[in-house]
Amino acid sequence: MRIGIIGAGHIGGTLAGLLVRIGHDVVVSNTRGPESLRELVSEVGGGLRAVTVQEAVDFGEVVVVAIPYGRYRELPTGGMEGKIVVDTCNYYPERDGIDPELDSGVVTSSERIRDHLGGADVVKAFNAIHWQTLRDRGLPKGDPGRLGIPVSGADEEAKAVVAGLIRDMGFDPVDAGFLRQGGRKHQPGTTVYGAELSADEIAALLRVADRSRPETAAGDGQTPAAPSRVPAP
Ligand SMILES: NC(=O)c1ccc[n+]([C@@H]2O[C@H](COP(=O)([O-])OP(=O)(O)OC[C@H]3O[C@@H](n4cnc5c(N)ncnc54)[C@H](OP(=O)(O)O)[C@@H]3O)[C@@H](O)[C@H]2O)c1
């Protein structure tokens, strides 16, 4: 699969290495330009290429956004139509600036990104796992030590594609629901955020979060499913 990554720091760089290792055709980008990514490209090898941000968008069937959340308005919107966009970003007010609506929970950071990008199918994933855990803790399917990764989004097909990538990297995806109700269950400050847990343990914590914050009709306008492992294709 062709994957374009925007942001080449801890998470973007780690995902570049993992995605190349599992056999994808990957390009990576940042604001400083391809020349600044020479070291990452030679470290990862395996055909990784550095490109401009717009080229990463145009290239990717899947586009990964791994930049400080507060800079999402800089993301190009052209060419995003119909793409699967993986949002790895987290809102940290001290870094990103205060957004009262995010603080009160009426909207989530992933919805802000989705709205900015227009027609892309946004899937929130990899936001709740530390980059070193992602880099080092992947394990073969069925290994009892395998960790879970929560995923949310409205488009089931897009979510299944991202779930497949997660599995191939050595983790188990856990479906948290849609971007608003689900996404807010794996953002900073939640019980699953940064926790190194199995898929079953994450699913159990997401169910507790459901009970402690019942959904309202003002959510995504869609009924969230109970947290579950994403079925293997
Ligand atoms: N660190 C973690 O363990 C971790 C885990 C899960 C999720 N996250 C989240 O993932 C996101 C990235 O975190 P990180 O730790 O990888 O950050 P980081 O190490 O600071 O890297 C950020 C990258 O984004 C690039 N960038 C910034 N603005 C950009 C823009 N407008 N367009 C294109 N590239 C841009 C930066 O390169 P230039 O400066 O050259 O543009 C840099 O390569 C954050 O939202 C963070 O909260 C982090």
PDB file of C-alpha atoms and ligand atoms in Angstrom:
ATOM      1  CA  MET A   1       0.000   0.000   0.000  1.00  0.00           C
ATOM      2  CA  ARG A   2       1.207   3.574  -0.651  1.00  0.00           C
ATOM      3  CA  ILE A   3       1.499   5.521   2.587  1.00  0.00           C
ATOM      4  CA  GLY A   4       2.339   9.223   2.950  1.00  0.00           C
ATOM      5  CA  ILE A   5       3.450  10.464   6.347  1.00  0.00           C
ATOM      6  CA  ILE A   6       3.217  14.113   7.408  1.00  0.00           C
ATOM      7  CA  GLY A   7       5.513  14.769  10.350  1.00  0.00           C
ATOM      8  CA  ALA A   8       8.797  12.939  10.794  1.00  0.00           C
ATOM      9  CA  GLY A   9       9.462  13.210  14.518  1.00  0.00           C
ATOM     10  CA  HIS A  10       9.021  10.605  17.227  1.00  0.00           C
ATOM     11  CA  ILE A  11       5.754   9.139  15.975  1.00  0.00           C
ATOM     12  CA  GLY A  12       6.066   9.877  12.254  1.00  0.00           C
ATOM     13  CA  GLY A  13       9.621   8.572  12.128  1.00  0.00           C
ATOM     14  CA  THR A  14       8.738   5.457  14.117  1.00  0.00           C
ATOM     15  CA  LEU A  15       5.738   4.709  11.912  1.00  0.00           C
ATOM     16  CA  ALA A  16       7.879   5.225   8.811  1.00  0.00           C
ATOM     17  CA  GLY A  17      10.265   2.506  10.019  1.00  0.00           C
ATOM     18  CA  LEU A  18       7.509   0.074  10.989  1.00  0.00           C
ATOM     19  CA  LEU A  19       5.480   0.579   7.816  1.00  0.00           C
ATOM     20  CA  VAL A  20       8.528   0.022   5.635  1.00  0.00           C
ATOM     21  CA  ARG A  21       9.386  -3.093   7.645  1.00  0.00           C
ATOM     22  CA  ILE A  22       5.934  -4.609   7.031  1.00  0.00           C
ATOM     23  CA  GLY A  23       6.298  -4.077   3.303  1.00  0.00           C
ATOM     24  CA  HIS A  24       4.620  -0.789   2.414  1.00  0.00           C
ATOM     25  CA  ASP A  25       5.724   1.874  -0.015  1.00  0.00           C
ATOM     26  CA  VAL A  26       6.276   4.857   2.279  1.00  0.00           C
ATOM     27  CA  VAL A  27       7.121   8.539   1.880  1.00  0.00           C
ATOM     28  CA  VAL A  28       7.701  10.984   4.713  1.00  0.00           C
ATOM     29  CA  SER A  29       7.527  14.779   4.962  1.00  0.00           C
ATOM     30  CA  ASN A  30       7.915  17.760   7.274  1.00  0.00           C
ATOM     31  CA  THR A  31       7.928  21.547   6.953  1.00  0.00           C
ATOM     32  CA  ARG A  32      11.711  21.839   6.563  1.00  0.00           C
ATOM     33  CA  GLY A  33      11.751  19.847   3.350  1.00  0.00           C
ATOM     34  CA  PRO A  34      13.112  16.509   2.073  1.00  0.00           C
ATOM     35  CA  GLU A  35      16.789  17.517   2.511  1.00  0.00           C
ATOM     36  CA  SER A  36      16.284  17.738   6.276  1.00  0.00           C
ATOM     37  CA  LEU A  37      15.137  14.104   6.358  1.00  0.00           C
ATOM     38  CA  ARG A  38      18.265  12.535   4.868  1.00  0.00           C
ATOM     39  CA  GLU A  39      19.326  10.935   8.142  1.00  0.00           C
ATOM     40  CA  LEU A  40      15.922   9.329   8.779  1.00  0.00           C
ATOM     41  CA  VAL A  41      15.752   8.050   5.215  1.00  0.00           C
ATOM     42  CA  SER A  42      19.176   6.401   5.427  1.00  0.00           C
ATOM     43  CA  GLU A  43      18.511   5.019   8.936  1.00  0.00           C
ATOM     44  CA  VAL A  44      15.200   3.410   7.885  1.00  0.00           C
ATOM     45  CA  GLY A  45      16.280   2.357   4.390  1.00  0.00           C
ATOM     46  CA  GLY A  46      13.962  -0.069   2.618  1.00  0.00           C
ATOM     47  CA  GLY A  47      12.918   2.415  -0.030  1.00  0.00           C
ATOM     48  CA  LEU A  48      11.666   5.160   2.327  1.00  0.00           C
ATOM     49  CA  ARG A  49      11.682   8.480   0.489  1.00  0.00           C
ATOM     50  CA  ALA A  50      11.449  12.061   1.725  1.00  0.00           C
ATOM     51  CA  VAL A  51       9.052  14.339  -0.147  1.00  0.00           C
ATOM     52  CA  THR A  52       7.119  17.569   0.374  1.00  0.00           C
ATOM     53  CA  VAL A  53       3.931  17.558   2.444  1.00  0.00           C
ATOM     54  CA  GLN A  54       1.725  17.930  -0.642  1.00  0.00           C
ATOM     55  CA  GLU A  55       3.583  15.090  -2.358  1.00  0.00           C
ATOM     56  CA  ALA A  56       2.977  12.884   0.673  1.00  0.00           C
ATOM     57  CA  VAL A  57      -0.748  13.622   0.443  1.00  0.00           C
ATOM     58  CA  ASP A  58      -0.862  12.963  -3.285  1.00  0.00           C
ATOM     59  CA  PHE A  59       1.159   9.743  -2.966  1.00  0.00           C
ATOM     60  CA  GLY A  60      -0.650   8.093  -0.076  1.00  0.00           C
ATOM     61  CA  GLU A  61      -3.662   5.849  -0.270  1.00  0.00           C
ATOM     62  CA  VAL A  62      -3.285   6.243   3.473  1.00  0.00           C
ATOM     63  CA  VAL A  63      -1.996   9.564   4.845  1.00  0.00           C
ATOM     64  CA  VAL A  64      -0.618   9.619   8.384  1.00  0.00           C
ATOM     65  CA  VAL A  65      -0.723  12.928  10.274  1.00  0.00           C
ATOM     66  CA  ALA A  66       1.926  13.017  13.004  1.00  0.00           C
ATOM     67  CA  ILE A  67       2.433  16.697  13.793  1.00  0.00           C
ATOM     68  CA  PRO A  68       1.803  18.783  16.915  1.00  0.00           C
ATOM     69  CA  TYR A  69      -2.007  19.026  17.006  1.00  0.00           C
ATOM     70  CA  GLY A  70      -2.002  22.830  17.220  1.00  0.00           C
ATOM     71  CA  ARG A  71      -0.560  23.052  13.720  1.00  0.00           C
ATOM     72  CA  TYR A  72      -3.298  21.061  11.965  1.00  0.00           C
ATOM     73  CA  ARG A  73      -4.579  24.130  10.094  1.00  0.00           C
ATOM     74  CA  GLU A  74      -1.305  24.063   8.131  1.00  0.00           C
ATOM     75  CA  LEU A  75      -2.250  20.688   6.619  1.00  0.00           C
ATOM     76  CA  PRO A  76      -3.089  20.926   2.920  1.00  0.00           C
ATOM     77  CA  THR A  77      -6.683  20.136   2.075  1.00  0.00           C
ATOM     78  CA  GLY A  78      -6.171  19.608  -1.669  1.00  0.00           C
ATOM     79  CA  GLY A  79      -5.937  15.944  -2.609  1.00  0.00           C
ATOM     80  CA  MET A  80      -7.346  14.661   0.677  1.00  0.00           C
ATOM     81  CA  GLU A  81     -10.746  13.733  -0.777  1.00  0.00           C
ATOM     82  CA  GLY A  82     -11.421  10.023  -0.286  1.00  0.00           C
ATOM     83  CA  LYS A  83      -8.103   9.333   1.463  1.00  0.00           C
ATOM     84  CA  ILE A  84      -7.791   7.380   4.646  1.00  0.00           C
ATOM     85  CA  VAL A  85      -6.145   9.768   7.107  1.00  0.00           C
ATOM     86  CA  VAL A  86      -4.631   8.383  10.284  1.00  0.00           C
ATOM     87  CA  ASP A  87      -4.684  11.028  13.003  1.00  0.00           C
ATOM     88  CA  THR A  88      -2.016  10.327  15.615  1.00  0.00           C
ATOM     89  CA  CYS A  89      -2.238  13.786  17.184  1.00  0.00           C
ATOM     90  CA  ASN A  90      -3.035  14.787  20.746  1.00  0.00           C
ATOM     91  CA  TYR A  91      -4.273  18.098  22.084  1.00  0.00           C
ATOM     92  CA  TYR A  92      -2.006  19.524  24.763  1.00  0.00           C
ATOM     93  CA  PRO A  93      -3.235  23.063  25.577  1.00  0.00           C
ATOM     94  CA  GLU A  94       0.167  24.145  26.905  1.00  0.00           C
ATOM     95  CA  ARG A  95       1.748  23.237  23.556  1.00  0.00           C
ATOM     96  CA  ASP A  96      -1.141  23.741  21.162  1.00  0.00           C
ATOM     97  CA  GLY A  97      -3.012  26.735  22.628  1.00  0.00           C
ATOM     98  CA  ILE A  98      -6.228  26.633  24.624  1.00  0.00           C
ATOM     99  CA  ASP A  99      -9.405  25.556  22.847  1.00  0.00           C
ATOM    100  CA  PRO A 100     -12.361  25.853  25.274  1.00  0.00           C
ATOM    101  CA  GLU A 101     -14.503  23.507  23.174  1.00  0.00           C
ATOM    102  CA  LEU A 102     -11.896  20.782  23.322  1.00  0.00           C
ATOM    103  CA  ASP A 103     -11.466  21.409  27.051  1.00  0.00           C
ATOM    104  CA  SER A 104     -15.209  21.045  27.670  1.00  0.00           C
ATOM    105  CA  GLY A 105     -15.388  17.959  25.459  1.00  0.00           C
ATOM    106  CA  VAL A 106     -18.109  19.159  23.068  1.00  0.00           C
ATOM    107  CA  VAL A 107     -15.760  18.354  20.208  1.00  0.00           C
ATOM    108  CA  THR A 108     -12.557  16.311  19.856  1.00  0.00           C
ATOM    109  CA  SER A 109      -9.228  17.127  18.252  1.00  0.00           C
ATOM    110  CA  SER A 110      -9.767  14.440  15.607  1.00  0.00           C
ATOM    111  CA  GLU A 111     -13.071  16.012  14.600  1.00  0.00           C
ATOM    112  CA  ARG A 112     -11.317  19.370  14.211  1.00  0.00           C
ATOM    113  CA  ILE A 113      -8.804  17.700  11.879  1.00  0.00           C
ATOM    114  CA  ARG A 114     -11.553  15.854   9.993  1.00  0.00           C
ATOM    115  CA  ASP A 115     -13.477  19.104   9.506  1.00  0.00           C
ATOM    116  CA  HIS A 116     -10.350  20.883   8.278  1.00  0.00           C
ATOM    117  CA  LEU A 117      -9.595  18.101   5.794  1.00  0.00           C
ATOM    118  CA  GLY A 118     -13.089  17.962   4.338  1.00  0.00           C
ATOM    119  CA  GLY A 119     -13.640  14.718   2.467  1.00  0.00           C
ATOM    120  CA  ALA A 120     -11.043  12.463   4.133  1.00  0.00           C
ATOM    121  CA  ASP A 121     -11.950   9.373   6.175  1.00  0.00           C
ATOM    122  CA  VAL A 122     -10.199  10.154   9.450  1.00  0.00           C
ATOM    123  CA  VAL A 123      -9.207   7.331  11.777  1.00  0.00           C
ATOM    124  CA  LYS A 124      -7.695   8.172  15.153  1.00  0.00           C
ATOM    125  CA  ALA A 125      -4.930   5.695  16.003  1.00  0.00           C
ATOM    126  CA  PHE A 126      -1.434   5.473  17.503  1.00  0.00           C
ATOM    127  CA  ASN A 127      -2.171   8.573  19.600  1.00  0.00           C
ATOM    128  CA  ALA A 128      -2.315   6.703  22.898  1.00  0.00           C
ATOM    129  CA  ILE A 129       0.923   4.736  22.623  1.00  0.00           C
ATOM    130  CA  HIS A 130       4.355   6.138  23.441  1.00  0.00           C
ATOM    131  CA  TRP A 131       6.649   6.132  20.409  1.00  0.00           C
ATOM    132  CA  GLN A 132       9.233   3.888  22.074  1.00  0.00           C
ATOM    133  CA  THR A 133       6.559   1.337  22.979  1.00  0.00           C
ATOM    134  CA  LEU A 134       5.364   1.397  19.389  1.00  0.00           C
ATOM    135  CA  ARG A 135       8.931   0.985  18.134  1.00  0.00           C
ATOM    136  CA  ASP A 136       9.937  -1.828  20.481  1.00  0.00           C
ATOM    137  CA  ARG A 137       6.936  -3.809  21.683  1.00  0.00           C
ATOM    138  CA  GLY A 138       5.361  -5.327  18.590  1.00  0.00           C
ATOM    139  CA  LEU A 139       4.885  -9.095  18.927  1.00  0.00           C
ATOM    140  CA  PRO A 140       3.622 -11.908  16.711  1.00  0.00           C
ATOM    141  CA  LYS A 141      -0.111 -12.614  16.563  1.00  0.00           C
ATOM    142  CA  GLY A 142      -1.283 -14.721  19.483  1.00  0.00           C
ATOM    143  CA  ASP A 143       1.641 -13.834  21.758  1.00  0.00           C
ATOM    144  CA  PRO A 144       0.164 -13.293  25.255  1.00  0.00           C
ATOM    145  CA  GLY A 145       2.276 -10.150  25.699  1.00  0.00           C
ATOM    146  CA  ARG A 146       0.825  -8.429  22.654  1.00  0.00           C
ATOM    147  CA  LEU A 147      -0.419  -4.884  23.393  1.00  0.00           C
ATOM    148  CA  GLY A 148      -3.642  -3.297  22.200  1.00  0.00           C
ATOM    149  CA  ILE A 149      -4.037  -0.004  20.336  1.00  0.00           C
ATOM    150  CA  PRO A 150      -7.363   1.864  20.463  1.00  0.00           C
ATOM    151  CA  VAL A 151      -8.794   3.082  17.167  1.00  0.00           C
ATOM    152  CA  SER A 152     -11.792   5.282  16.408  1.00  0.00           C
ATOM    153  CA  GLY A 153     -13.510   6.632  13.310  1.00  0.00           C
ATOM    154  CA  ALA A 154     -16.784   6.633  11.449  1.00  0.00           C
ATOM    155  CA  ASP A 155     -15.782   4.807   8.286  1.00  0.00           C
ATOM    156  CA  GLU A 156     -15.654   1.070   8.934  1.00  0.00           C
ATOM    157  CA  GLU A 157     -13.604   0.288   5.827  1.00  0.00           C
ATOM    158  CA  ALA A 158     -11.006   2.921   6.686  1.00  0.00           C
ATOM    159  CA  LYS A 159     -10.878   1.623  10.230  1.00  0.00           C
ATOM    160  CA  ALA A 160     -10.374  -1.931   8.974  1.00  0.00           C
ATOM    161  CA  VAL A 161      -7.441  -0.827   6.812  1.00  0.00           C
ATOM    162  CA  VAL A 162      -5.783   0.895   9.782  1.00  0.00           C
ATOM    163  CA  ALA A 163      -6.551  -2.107  11.988  1.00  0.00           C
ATOM    164  CA  GLY A 164      -4.716  -4.306   9.474  1.00  0.00           C
ATOM    165  CA  LEU A 165      -1.647  -2.066   9.634  1.00  0.00           C
ATOM    166  CA  ILE A 166      -1.717  -2.226  13.438  1.00  0.00           C
ATOM    167  CA  ARG A 167      -1.903  -6.023  13.391  1.00  0.00           C
ATOM    168  CA  ASP A 168       0.943  -6.302  10.923  1.00  0.00           C
ATOM    169  CA  MET A 169       3.076  -4.104  13.198  1.00  0.00           C
ATOM    170  CA  GLY A 170       2.522  -6.572  16.040  1.00  0.00           C
ATOM    171  CA  PHE A 171      -0.334  -5.018  18.035  1.00  0.00           C
ATOM    172  CA  ASP A 172      -4.069  -5.688  18.437  1.00  0.00           C
ATOM    173  CA  PRO A 173      -6.491  -2.940  17.379  1.00  0.00           C
ATOM    174  CA  VAL A 174      -9.414  -2.164  19.703  1.00  0.00           C
ATOM    175  CA  ASP A 175     -12.424  -0.390  18.223  1.00  0.00           C
ATOM    176  CA  ALA A 176     -13.406   2.498  20.512  1.00  0.00           C
ATOM    177  CA  GLY A 177     -16.271   3.732  18.300  1.00  0.00           C
ATOM    178  CA  PHE A 178     -16.708   6.940  16.351  1.00  0.00           C
ATOM    179  CA  LEU A 179     -14.450   9.985  16.427  1.00  0.00           C
ATOM    180  CA  ARG A 180     -16.334  11.928  19.071  1.00  0.00           C
ATOM    181  CA  GLN A 181     -17.582   9.339  21.516  1.00  0.00           C
ATOM    182  CA  GLY A 182     -14.819   6.877  20.781  1.00  0.00           C
ATOM    183  CA  GLY A 183     -11.998   9.313  20.206  1.00  0.00           C
ATOM    184  CA  ARG A 184     -12.454  11.068  23.503  1.00  0.00           C
ATOM    185  CA  LYS A 185     -12.042   7.708  25.276  1.00  0.00           C
ATOM    186  CA  HIS A 186      -8.425   7.395  24.145  1.00  0.00           C
ATOM    187  CA  GLN A 187      -7.213  10.960  24.296  1.00  0.00           C
ATOM    188  CA  PRO A 188      -4.822  12.385  26.941  1.00  0.00           C
ATOM    189  CA  GLY A 189      -6.100  12.009  30.484  1.00  0.00           C
ATOM    190  CA  THR A 190      -8.033   8.788  29.860  1.00  0.00           C
ATOM    191  CA  THR A 191      -7.286   5.462  31.516  1.00  0.00           C
ATOM    192  CA  VAL A 192      -6.030   3.846  28.326  1.00  0.00           C
ATOM    193  CA  TYR A 193      -3.792   6.753  27.309  1.00  0.00           C
ATOM    194  CA  GLY A 194      -0.149   5.709  27.491  1.00  0.00           C
ATOM    195  CA  ALA A 195      -1.096   2.480  29.269  1.00  0.00           C
ATOM    196  CA  GLU A 196       0.632  -0.682  28.100  1.00  0.00           C
ATOM    197  CA  LEU A 197      -2.311  -3.068  28.097  1.00  0.00           C
ATOM    198  CA  SER A 198      -3.679  -5.985  26.122  1.00  0.00           C
ATOM    199  CA  ALA A 199      -6.612  -5.526  23.754  1.00  0.00           C
ATOM    200  CA  ASP A 200      -8.977  -7.168  26.252  1.00  0.00           C
ATOM    201  CA  GLU A 201      -7.831  -4.862  29.051  1.00  0.00           C
ATOM    202  CA  ILE A 202      -8.264  -1.806  26.825  1.00  0.00           C
ATOM    203  CA  ALA A 203     -11.731  -2.964  25.728  1.00  0.00           C
ATOM    204  CA  ALA A 204     -12.736  -3.377  29.401  1.00  0.00           C
ATOM    205  CA  LEU A 205     -11.547   0.154  30.245  1.00  0.00           C
ATOM    206  CA  LEU A 206     -13.385   1.586  27.259  1.00  0.00           C
ATOM    207  CA  ARG A 207     -16.589  -0.073  28.468  1.00  0.00           C
ATOM    208  CA  VAL A 208     -16.125   1.562  31.890  1.00  0.00           C
ATOM    209  CA  ALA A 209     -15.653   4.909  30.130  1.00  0.00           C
ATOM    210  CA  ASP A 210     -18.973   4.278  28.310  1.00  0.00           C
ATOM    211  CA  ARG A 211     -20.755   3.795  31.609  1.00  0.00           C
ATOM    212  CA  SER A 212     -19.208   6.817  33.316  1.00  0.00           C
ATOM    213  CA  ARG A 213     -20.005   9.138  30.425  1.00  0.00           C
ATOM    214  CA  PRO A 214     -23.263   8.067  28.791  1.00  0.00           C
ATOM    215  CA  GLU A 215     -23.609   9.115  25.188  1.00  0.00           C
ATOM    216  CA  THR A 216     -26.039  11.826  24.186  1.00  0.00           C
ATOM    217  CA  ALA A 217     -27.900  12.461  20.981  1.00  0.00           C
ATOM    218  CA  ALA A 218     -25.541  15.396  20.444  1.00  0.00           C
ATOM    219  CA  GLY A 219     -22.676  13.022  19.658  1.00  0.00           C
ATOM    220  CA  ASP A 220     -21.519  12.137  16.158  1.00  0.00           C
ATOM    221  CA  GLY A 221     -25.112  11.434  15.272  1.00  0.00           C
ATOM    222  CA  GLN A 222     -24.224   7.757  15.194  1.00  0.00           C
ATOM    223  CA  THR A 223     -24.710   5.056  17.755  1.00  0.00           C
ATOM    224  CA  PRO A 224     -21.374   3.827  19.070  1.00  0.00           C
ATOM    225  CA  ALA A 225     -20.732   0.111  19.103  1.00  0.00           C
ATOM    226  CA  ALA A 226     -19.479  -1.513  22.291  1.00  0.00           C
ATOM    227  CA  PRO A 227     -15.677  -1.554  22.380  1.00  0.00           C
ATOM    228  CA  SER A 228     -14.378  -4.668  20.759  1.00  0.00           C
ATOM    229  CA  ARG A 229     -11.401  -6.134  19.005  1.00  0.00           C
ATOM    230  CA  VAL A 230     -11.610  -5.210  15.356  1.00  0.00           C
ATOM    231  CA  PRO A 231     -12.413  -8.480  13.573  1.00  0.00           C
ATOM    232  CA  ALA A 232      -9.584  -9.780  11.437  1.00  0.00           C
ATOM    233  CA  PRO A 233     -10.329  -9.565   7.711  1.00  0.00           C
TER     234      PRO A 233
HETATM  235  N1  LIG B   1       5.882  11.321  21.172  1.00  0.00           N
HETATM  236  C1  LIG B   1       4.997  10.333  21.376  1.00  0.00           C
HETATM  237  O1  LIG B   1       5.332   9.308  22.021  1.00  0.00           O
HETATM  238  C2  LIG B   1       3.608  10.455  20.845  1.00  0.00           C
HETATM  239  C3  LIG B   1       2.785   9.330  20.935  1.00  0.00           C
HETATM  240  C4  LIG B   1       1.504   9.356  20.367  1.00  0.00           C
HETATM  241  C5  LIG B   1       1.054  10.515  19.749  1.00  0.00           C
HETATM  242  N2  LIG B   1       1.857  11.631  19.717  1.00  0.00           N
HETATM  243  C6  LIG B   1       1.296  12.822  19.049  1.00  0.00           C
HETATM  244  O2  LIG B   1       1.768  12.766  17.702  1.00  0.00           O
HETATM  245  C7  LIG B   1       2.043  14.085  17.221  1.00  0.00           C
HETATM  246  C8  LIG B   1       3.519  14.154  16.849  1.00  0.00           C
HETATM  247  O3  LIG B   1       4.280  13.934  18.021  1.00  0.00           O
HETATM  248  P1  LIG B   1       5.854  13.696  17.981  1.00  0.00           P
HETATM  249  O4  LIG B   1       6.262  13.351  19.353  1.00  0.00           O
HETATM  250  O5  LIG B   1       6.185  12.803  16.848  1.00  0.00           O
HETATM  251  O6  LIG B   1       6.341  15.193  17.643  1.00  0.00           O
HETATM  252  P2  LIG B   1       7.792  15.647  17.191  1.00  0.00           P
HETATM  253  O7  LIG B   1       8.801  14.619  17.527  1.00  0.00           O
HETATM  254  O8  LIG B   1       7.953  17.031  17.707  1.00  0.00           O
HETATM  255  O9  LIG B   1       7.670  15.700  15.595  1.00  0.00           O
HETATM  256  C9  LIG B   1       6.762  16.554  14.964  1.00  0.00           C
HETATM  257  C10 LIG B   1       7.029  16.485  13.470  1.00  0.00           C
HETATM  258  O10 LIG B   1       6.020  17.225  12.795  1.00  0.00           O
HETATM  259  C11 LIG B   1       6.645  18.075  11.809  1.00  0.00           C
HETATM  260  N3  LIG B   1       5.721  19.187  11.594  1.00  0.00           N
HETATM  261  C12 LIG B   1       5.325  20.154  12.447  1.00  0.00           C
HETATM  262  N4  LIG B   1       4.394  20.931  11.883  1.00  0.00           N
HETATM  263  C13 LIG B   1       4.207  20.447  10.635  1.00  0.00           C
HETATM  264  C14 LIG B   1       3.371  20.821   9.566  1.00  0.00           C
HETATM  265  N5  LIG B   1       2.524  21.845   9.658  1.00  0.00           N
HETATM  266  N6  LIG B   1       3.430  20.099   8.427  1.00  0.00           N
HETATM  267  C15 LIG B   1       4.292  19.048   8.312  1.00  0.00           C
HETATM  268  N7  LIG B   1       5.099  18.632   9.303  1.00  0.00           N
HETATM  269  C16 LIG B   1       5.055  19.335  10.449  1.00  0.00           C
HETATM  270  C17 LIG B   1       7.995  18.413  12.426  1.00  0.00           C
HETATM  271  O11 LIG B   1       8.982  18.718  11.495  1.00  0.00           O
HETATM  272  P3  LIG B   1       9.343  20.212  11.072  1.00  0.00           P
HETATM  273  O12 LIG B   1       9.602  20.953  12.330  1.00  0.00           O
HETATM  274  O13 LIG B   1      10.494  20.151  10.148  1.00  0.00           O
HETATM  275  O14 LIG B   1       8.134  20.641  10.352  1.00  0.00           O
HETATM  276  C18 LIG B   1       8.368  17.061  13.047  1.00  0.00           C
HETATM  277  O15 LIG B   1       8.931  16.209  12.064  1.00  0.00           O
HETATM  278  C19 LIG B   1       1.659  15.035  18.354  1.00  0.00           C
HETATM  279  O16 LIG B   1       0.369  15.526  18.131  1.00  0.00           O
HETATM  280  C20 LIG B   1       1.727  14.163  19.587  1.00  0.00           C
HETATM  281  O17 LIG B   1       0.899  14.624  20.627  1.00  0.00           O
HETATM  282  C21 LIG B   1       3.115  11.614  20.214  1.00  0.00           C
END
